[in-house]
Coordinates of N, CA and C in Angstrom, one line a residue:
X8 N 101.9 59.9 109.0 CA 102.9 59.7 110.3 C 103.6 61.1 110.4
X9 N 103.6 61.9 111.6 CA 104.0 63.1 111.7 C 105.4 63.0 112.5
X10 N 106.3 64.0 111.9 CA 107.7 63.8 112.3 C 107.9 65.1 113.3
X11 N 108.3 65.0 114.7 CA 108.3 66.1 115.4 C 109.6 67.0 115.2
X12 N 109.4 68.0 114.3 CA 110.4 69.0 114.1 C 110.1 70.4 114.0
X13 N 110.7 71.3 114.5 CA 110.4 72.7 114.6 C 110.5 73.2 113.2
X14 N 109.6 74.2 112.6 CA 109.7 74.7 111.5 C 111.0 75.7 111.4
X15 N 111.5 75.5 110.3 CA 112.8 76.5 109.9 C 113.9 76.2 110.9
X16 N 114.2 75.0 111.8 CA 115.2 74.8 112.5 C 116.2 74.3 111.5
X17 N 117.5 74.6 111.4 CA 118.7 74.3 110.8 C 119.0 72.8 111.1
X18 N 119.7 72.3 110.3 CA 120.1 70.7 110.5 C 121.3 70.9 111.4
X19 N 121.2 69.8 112.4 CA 122.5 69.6 113.1 C 122.5 70.9 114.1
X20 N 121.6 72.0 114.6 CA 121.6 73.1 115.0 C 122.3 72.7 116.5
X21 N 122.4 71.5 117.2 CA 122.8 71.6 118.5 C 122.3 71.9 119.8
X22 N 121.1 72.3 119.4 CA 120.2 73.2 120.5 C 119.4 71.9 121.4
X23 N 119.3 72.2 122.7 CA 118.7 71.4 123.5 C 117.4 72.2 123.9
X24 N 116.4 71.3 123.6 CA 115.1 71.7 124.0 C 114.5 70.8 125.1
X25 N 113.6 71.2 125.9 CA 113.1 70.5 127.0 C 111.7 69.9 126.8
X26 N 111.0 70.6 125.6 CA 109.8 70.1 125.3 C 109.6 69.0 124.3
X27 N 109.0 68.2 124.4 CA 108.9 67.4 123.2 C 107.8 67.9 122.3
X28 N 107.5 67.1 121.1 CA 106.5 68.0 119.9 C 105.2 67.2 120.4
X29 N 105.3 66.5 121.5 CA 104.0 65.9 122.1 C 103.6 66.5 123.2
X30 N 104.2 67.3 124.0 CA 103.7 67.9 125.3 C 103.8 69.3 125.0
X31 N 103.1 70.0 125.8 CA 103.0 71.6 126.0 C 104.2 71.8 126.9
X32 N 104.7 73.3 126.6 CA 105.5 73.7 127.6 C 105.4 73.7 129.0
X33 N 104.0 73.9 129.2 CA 103.5 73.6 130.6 C 103.7 72.5 130.9
X34 N 103.5 71.4 130.6 CA 103.5 70.2 131.0 C 104.8 69.6 131.3
X35 N 105.8 70.0 130.4 CA 107.4 69.7 130.7 C 107.7 70.4 132.1
X36 N 107.6 71.6 132.1 CA 108.3 72.4 133.1 C 107.8 71.7 134.6
X37 N 106.4 71.1 134.6 CA 105.9 70.6 135.9 C 106.8 69.3 136.4
X38 N 107.5 68.8 135.1 CA 108.4 67.4 135.6 C 109.6 68.1 135.8
X39 N 110.5 67.7 136.9 CA 111.6 68.4 137.1 C 113.0 68.0 136.6
X40 N 112.7 66.3 136.3 CA 113.8 65.8 135.7 C 113.8 66.3 134.3
X41 N 115.0 66.6 133.8 CA 115.3 67.1 132.3 C 115.5 65.6 131.5
X42 N 115.4 65.4 130.6 CA 115.7 64.3 129.6 C 117.0 64.1 129.8
X43 N 117.4 62.6 129.8 CA 118.8 62.1 129.9 C 119.5 62.7 128.4
X44 N 120.6 62.6 128.6 CA 122.0 63.0 127.3 C 121.3 62.2 126.1
X45 N 120.9 60.7 126.5 CA 120.5 59.7 125.3 C 119.3 60.3 124.9
X46 N 118.4 60.6 125.7 CA 117.1 61.0 125.2 C 117.3 62.3 124.2
X47 N 118.0 63.4 124.7 CA 117.9 64.8 124.2 C 118.8 64.4 122.6
X48 N 119.7 63.6 122.9 CA 120.5 63.4 121.7 C 119.6 62.6 120.6
X49 N 118.8 61.7 121.0 CA 117.5 60.9 120.0 C 117.0 62.2 119.5
X50 N 116.2 63.0 120.2 CA 115.5 63.7 119.8 C 116.0 64.8 118.6
X51 N 117.1 65.3 119.0 CA 118.0 66.1 118.1 C 118.0 65.4 116.9
X52 N 118.7 63.9 117.1 CA 118.7 63.2 115.6 C 117.7 63.0 114.8
X53 N 116.2 62.8 115.8 CA 115.1 62.5 114.9 C 114.7 64.1 114.3
X54 N 114.7 65.1 114.8 CA 114.6 66.3 114.2 C 115.4 66.7 112.8
X55 N 116.8 66.0 113.3 CA 117.6 66.4 112.0 C 117.3 65.6 110.6
X56 N 117.0 64.3 110.9 CA 116.5 63.5 110.2 C 114.9 63.8 109.4
X57 N 114.2 64.4 110.1 CA 113.0 65.0 109.8 C 113.3 66.3 108.6
X58 N 114.2 67.0 109.4 CA 114.4 68.2 108.8 C 115.2 67.9 107.1
X59 N 116.1 66.7 107.3 CA 116.5 66.1 106.2 C 115.4 65.8 105.3
X60 N 114.5 65.1 105.6 CA 113.1 64.6 104.8 C 112.5 65.9 104.1
X61 N 112.3 67.0 104.8 CA 111.6 68.2 104.4 C 112.7 68.8 103.2
X62 N 113.8 68.8 103.4 CA 114.9 69.3 102.6 C 114.9 68.5 101.3
X63 N 114.6 67.4 101.3 CA 114.8 66.3 100.2 C 114.0 66.7 99.1
X64 N 114.6 66.6 97.8 CA 113.8 67.1 96.6 C 113.6 65.8 95.7
X65 N 112.5 65.3 95.7 CA 111.6 66.0 96.0 C 111.0 65.5 97.5
X66 N 110.3 66.4 98.4 CA 110.3 66.1 99.8 C 109.7 64.9 100.3
X67 N 110.1 64.2 101.2 CA 109.7 63.1 101.4 C 108.8 62.9 102.6
X68 N 107.8 62.0 102.9 CA 107.0 61.7 104.1 C 107.9 60.5 104.5
X69 N 107.8 60.4 106.0 CA 108.5 59.2 106.7 C 107.9 58.1 106.2
X70 N 106.4 58.1 105.9 CA 105.8 57.0 105.4 C 106.2 56.3 104.1
X71 N 107.0 57.2 103.3 CA 107.5 56.9 102.1 C 109.1 56.5 102.3
X72 N 109.7 56.8 103.4 CA 111.2 56.5 103.6 C 111.6 55.1 103.7
X73 N 112.5 55.0 103.0 CA 113.3 53.4 102.8 C 114.4 53.4 103.2
X74 N 115.2 52.3 103.3 CA 116.7 52.1 103.9 C 117.4 52.9 102.7
X75 N 116.7 53.1 101.6 CA 117.9 53.8 100.5 C 118.1 55.1 101.0
X76 N 116.8 55.6 101.5 CA 116.9 57.1 101.8 C 117.5 57.5 103.0
X77 N 117.5 56.2 104.2 CA 118.5 56.3 105.1 C 120.1 56.2 104.6
X78 N 120.2 55.6 103.7 CA 121.7 55.6 103.2 C 122.2 56.8 102.6
X79 N 121.2 57.3 102.1 CA 121.5 58.8 101.3 C 121.6 59.7 102.5
X80 N 121.0 59.7 103.6 CA 120.9 60.5 104.7 C 122.5 60.1 105.5
X81 N 122.9 59.0 105.6 CA 124.3 58.7 106.1 C 125.4 59.2 105.1
X82 N 125.3 59.1 104.0 CA 126.1 59.6 103.0 C 126.3 61.1 103.0
X83 N 125.2 61.7 103.1 CA 125.0 63.1 103.2 C 125.9 63.5 104.7
X84 N 125.7 63.0 105.6 CA 126.3 63.2 106.9 C 127.9 63.2 106.9
X85 N 128.3 62.6 106.0 CA 129.8 62.4 105.7 C 130.4 63.5 105.6
X86 N 129.7 64.6 104.9 CA 130.5 65.8 104.8 C 130.9 66.5 106.1
X87 N 130.1 66.2 107.3 CA 130.2 66.7 108.5 C 131.2 65.9 109.3
X88 N 131.7 64.9 108.8 CA 132.7 64.0 109.5 C 133.9 64.4 110.1
X89 N 134.6 63.9 111.0 CA 135.8 64.4 111.4 C 137.0 63.1 111.6
X90 N 136.8 62.2 111.1 CA 137.6 60.9 110.9 C 138.2 60.7 109.7
X91 N 139.5 60.8 109.8 CA 140.4 60.8 108.5 C 140.4 59.1 108.2
X92 N 139.7 58.9 106.9 CA 139.8 57.7 106.4 C 140.8 57.6 105.0
X93 N 141.6 57.0 104.9 CA 142.6 56.6 104.0 C 142.1 56.1 103.0
X94 N 142.5 56.6 101.9 CA 142.0 55.8 100.6 C 143.4 54.8 100.2
X95 N 142.9 53.9 99.5 CA 143.9 52.6 99.1 C 145.1 53.3 98.4
X96 N 145.1 54.3 97.8 CA 146.2 55.0 97.1 C 147.2 55.7 98.2
X97 N 146.5 56.0 99.1 CA 147.4 56.9 100.1 C 148.6 56.1 100.6
X98 N 149.6 56.6 100.7 CA 150.7 55.8 101.6 C 150.6 55.8 103.1
X99 N 149.7 56.2 103.7 CA 149.3 55.8 105.1 C 148.0 54.7 105.3
X100 N 147.6 54.4 104.3 CA 146.5 53.3 104.2 C 147.0 52.2 105.1
X101 N 146.2 51.9 106.1 CA 146.6 50.8 107.0 C 147.6 51.1 108.2
X102 N 147.6 52.6 108.5 CA 148.5 53.0 109.7 C 147.5 53.6 110.6
X103 N 147.5 53.3 111.6 CA 146.7 53.8 112.6 C 146.9 55.5 113.1
X104 N 148.5 55.6 113.2 CA 148.7 56.9 113.4 C 149.7 57.4 112.4
X105 N 149.2 57.9 111.4 CA 150.2 58.4 110.2 C 151.3 59.6 110.7
X106 N 152.3 59.7 109.9 CA 153.6 60.6 110.6 C 153.4 62.0 109.8
X107 N 152.3 61.9 108.9 CA 152.4 63.6 108.1 C 150.8 63.6 107.7
X108 N 150.6 64.8 107.4 CA 149.3 65.0 106.7 C 149.2 64.5 105.5
X109 N 147.9 64.0 105.0 CA 147.2 63.8 103.6 C 146.0 64.2 103.2
X110 N 145.8 64.2 101.9 CA 144.5 64.7 101.4 C 143.3 63.8 101.6
X111 N 143.6 62.7 102.4 CA 142.2 61.9 102.5 C 140.9 62.5 103.1
X112 N 140.0 61.9 102.8 CA 138.6 62.6 103.1 C 138.4 62.6 104.5
X113 N 137.7 63.3 105.2 CA 137.0 63.2 106.6 C 135.7 62.7 106.3
X114 N 135.1 61.7 107.3 CA 134.1 60.9 107.3 C 133.5 61.0 108.3
X115 N 132.3 60.4 108.6 CA 131.6 60.1 110.0 C 132.6 58.9 110.3
X116 N 132.7 58.6 111.7 CA 133.2 57.3 112.3 C 132.1 56.3 112.1
X117 N 132.5 55.2 112.2 CA 131.7 53.9 112.1 C 130.9 54.1 113.3
X118 N 131.5 54.2 114.3 CA 130.7 54.1 115.7 C 129.7 55.2 115.7
X119 N 129.8 56.4 115.4 CA 129.1 57.4 115.4 C 127.6 57.1 114.6
X120 N 128.0 56.4 113.3 CA 127.0 56.0 112.5 C 126.3 54.8 113.2
X121 N 126.7 53.9 113.7 CA 126.2 52.9 114.1 C 125.1 53.3 115.5
X122 N 125.7 54.1 116.3 CA 124.8 54.7 117.5 C 123.8 55.7 117.0
X123 N 124.2 56.7 116.0 CA 122.9 57.3 115.3 C 121.9 56.4 114.8
X124 N 122.0 55.5 114.0 CA 121.2 54.4 113.5 C 120.4 53.7 114.7
X125 N 121.0 53.4 115.9 CA 120.3 52.9 116.9 C 119.3 53.7 117.6
X126 N 119.6 55.1 117.8 CA 118.9 56.2 118.2 C 117.8 56.6 117.3
X127 N 118.0 56.6 116.1 CA 116.8 56.9 114.9 C 115.8 55.6 115.0
X128 N 116.4 54.3 115.2 CA 115.5 53.1 115.2 C 114.6 53.2 116.4
X129 N 115.0 53.6 117.4 CA 114.1 53.8 118.5 C 113.2 55.0 118.3
X130 N 113.5 55.9 117.9 CA 112.8 57.2 117.8 C 111.6 56.9 116.8
X131 N 112.0 56.2 115.8 CA 111.0 55.9 114.7 C 109.9 55.2 115.3
X132 N 110.1 54.0 116.1 CA 109.1 53.5 116.6 C 108.2 54.1 118.0
X133 N 109.0 55.0 118.6 CA 108.4 56.0 119.4 C 107.6 57.1 118.8
X134 N 107.9 57.2 117.8 CA 107.0 58.2 117.0 C 105.8 57.6 116.2
X135 N 105.5 56.3 116.7 CA 104.5 55.7 116.0 C 104.9 54.6 114.7
X136 N 105.9 54.5 114.4 CA 106.3 53.8 113.2 C 106.4 52.2 113.9
X137 N 105.9 51.5 113.0 CA 106.0 49.9 112.9 C 107.1 49.3 112.9
X138 N 107.5 48.4 113.8 CA 109.0 47.7 113.9 C 109.1 47.2 112.5
X139 N 108.1 46.6 112.0 CA 108.6 45.9 111.0 C 108.5 46.7 109.6
X140 N 108.4 48.0 109.7 CA 108.6 48.9 108.5 C 109.4 49.9 108.8
X141 N 110.3 49.6 110.0 CA 111.6 50.6 110.4 C 112.6 50.7 109.4
X142 N 112.7 51.9 108.5 CA 113.8 51.8 107.4 C 115.0 51.9 108.2
X143 N 115.3 52.3 109.5 CA 116.7 52.4 110.0 C 117.1 50.9 110.3
X144 N 116.0 49.7 110.2 CA 116.8 48.6 110.6 C 116.6 47.6 109.4
X145 N 116.5 48.4 108.2 CA 116.6 47.7 106.9 C 117.8 46.9 106.5
X146 N 117.8 45.8 105.8 CA 119.0 45.1 105.6 C 120.2 45.8 105.0
X147 N 119.6 46.6 104.1 CA 120.9 47.6 103.2 C 121.6 48.2 104.4
X148 N 120.6 48.9 105.2 CA 121.5 49.8 106.6 C 122.6 48.9 107.1
X149 N 121.9 48.0 107.6 CA 123.1 46.9 108.2 C 124.1 46.9 107.5
X150 N 124.1 46.3 106.3 CA 125.2 45.9 105.5 C 126.1 47.1 105.3
X151 N 125.5 48.3 104.9 CA 126.1 49.5 104.7 C 127.1 49.7 105.8
X152 N 126.4 49.7 107.1 CA 127.2 49.9 108.4 C 128.5 48.9 108.4
X153 N 128.2 47.8 108.3 CA 129.4 46.6 108.3 C 130.2 47.0 107.4
X154 N 130.1 47.4 106.1 CA 130.8 47.9 105.1 C 131.8 48.9 105.7
X155 N 131.2 49.9 106.2 CA 131.7 50.9 106.7 C 132.8 51.0 107.8
X156 N 132.4 49.7 108.7 CA 133.2 49.5 109.8 C 134.4 48.6 109.4
X157 N 134.4 47.9 108.2 CA 135.3 47.1 107.8 C 136.2 48.2 106.7
X158 N 135.7 49.0 106.1 CA 136.7 49.8 105.2 C 137.5 50.9 106.1
X159 N 137.0 51.2 107.2 CA 137.5 52.2 108.1 C 138.5 51.4 108.8
X160 N 138.4 49.9 109.3 CA 139.4 49.4 110.3 C 140.5 48.9 109.1
X161 N 140.5 48.9 108.0 CA 141.3 48.5 107.0 C 142.2 49.8 106.8
X162 N 141.7 50.9 106.5 CA 142.2 52.2 106.4 C 143.1 52.5 107.5
X163 N 142.6 52.3 108.8 CA 143.2 52.9 109.9 C 144.4 51.8 110.6
X164 N 144.1 50.4 109.9 CA 144.9 49.4 110.6 C 144.6 48.6 111.8
X165 N 143.3 48.8 111.9 CA 142.8 48.5 113.5 C 141.7 47.4 113.1
X166 N 141.5 46.7 113.9 CA 140.4 45.8 113.7 C 139.2 46.2 114.8
X167 N 138.1 45.5 114.4 CA 136.9 45.9 115.1 C 136.4 44.6 115.6
X168 N 137.0 43.5 115.8 CA 136.6 42.2 116.4 C 136.1 42.4 117.6
X169 N 134.9 41.6 117.8 CA 134.4 41.6 118.9 C 135.2 40.8 120.0
X170 N 135.2 41.4 121.1 CA 136.0 40.8 122.2 C 135.4 39.6 122.9
X171 N 136.3 38.7 123.0 CA 135.5 37.4 123.5 C 135.7 37.5 125.0
X172 N 134.3 37.0 125.3 CA 134.3 37.1 126.8 C 135.2 35.9 127.6
X173 N 135.5 36.2 128.6 CA 136.1 35.1 129.7 C 135.4 34.2 130.4
X174 N 135.5 33.0 129.9 CA 134.8 32.2 130.6 C 135.4 32.0 132.1
X175 N 133.8 32.1 132.7 CA 134.1 32.2 134.1 C 134.8 30.8 134.8
X176 N 135.7 31.0 135.6 CA 136.3 29.9 136.0 C 135.6 29.2 137.2
X177 N 135.5 27.8 137.1 CA 134.6 27.2 138.1 C 135.6 26.7 139.1
X178 N 135.2 26.7 140.3 CA 136.3 26.6 141.6 C 136.0 25.1 141.5
X179 N 137.4 24.2 141.8 CA 137.1 22.8 141.5 C 136.7 22.2 143.0
X180 N 135.9 21.3 142.5 CA 134.9 20.7 143.7 C 135.6 19.4 144.2
X181 N 135.5 19.5 145.4 CA 136.2 18.5 146.3 C 135.2 17.2 146.6
X182 N 135.9 16.0 146.0 CA 135.0 14.7 146.0 C 134.5 14.5 147.4
X183 N 135.2 14.9 148.4 CA 134.3 14.5 149.8 C 133.3 15.7 150.1
X184 N 133.3 16.6 149.3 CA 132.4 17.9 150.0 C 130.8 17.4 149.0
X185 N 131.1 16.6 148.0 CA 130.0 16.5 147.2 C 129.2 15.1 147.5
X186 N 129.9 14.3 148.5 CA 129.0 13.0 149.0 C 129.2 13.3 150.1
X187 N 127.8 13.1 150.7 CA 127.4 13.5 152.3 C 126.3 12.3 152.7

């Protein structure tokens, strides 16, 4: 299985491309609609992951990629994170708005990782991967995301509990209107 990456492109270069690896530049210019923001981001994420696999030692092919490699990729991305995650030893652990700076590490936010995995999961299948062998849907990846969410929630003193849907209010029925 081939990954659509451009040779020599830097990881996370942030550039936008209007041609996909499966179309020629002339065929994409005839289509006046540019890809959506989601599609552009998904392609960038896919190319970034492909570059990560190429740079991996030893280099990895997508067909040999597992959930463990996806976890390795997510941990690698932490170095580019912008979310302060307090350690348990930090005096600001559990405070959403700490009053002073601290030396705690910056990491990728859970929401960013969750969205990234969703895009990569879709891109994997769009690029010929089978849903049952999708490494982005591996149990280990889901558990890791849950752990990150819980750890970041505790560190920041916030909860990520799902919002409960409001039950639709039923209009009271009048006994006279139901029997005619």
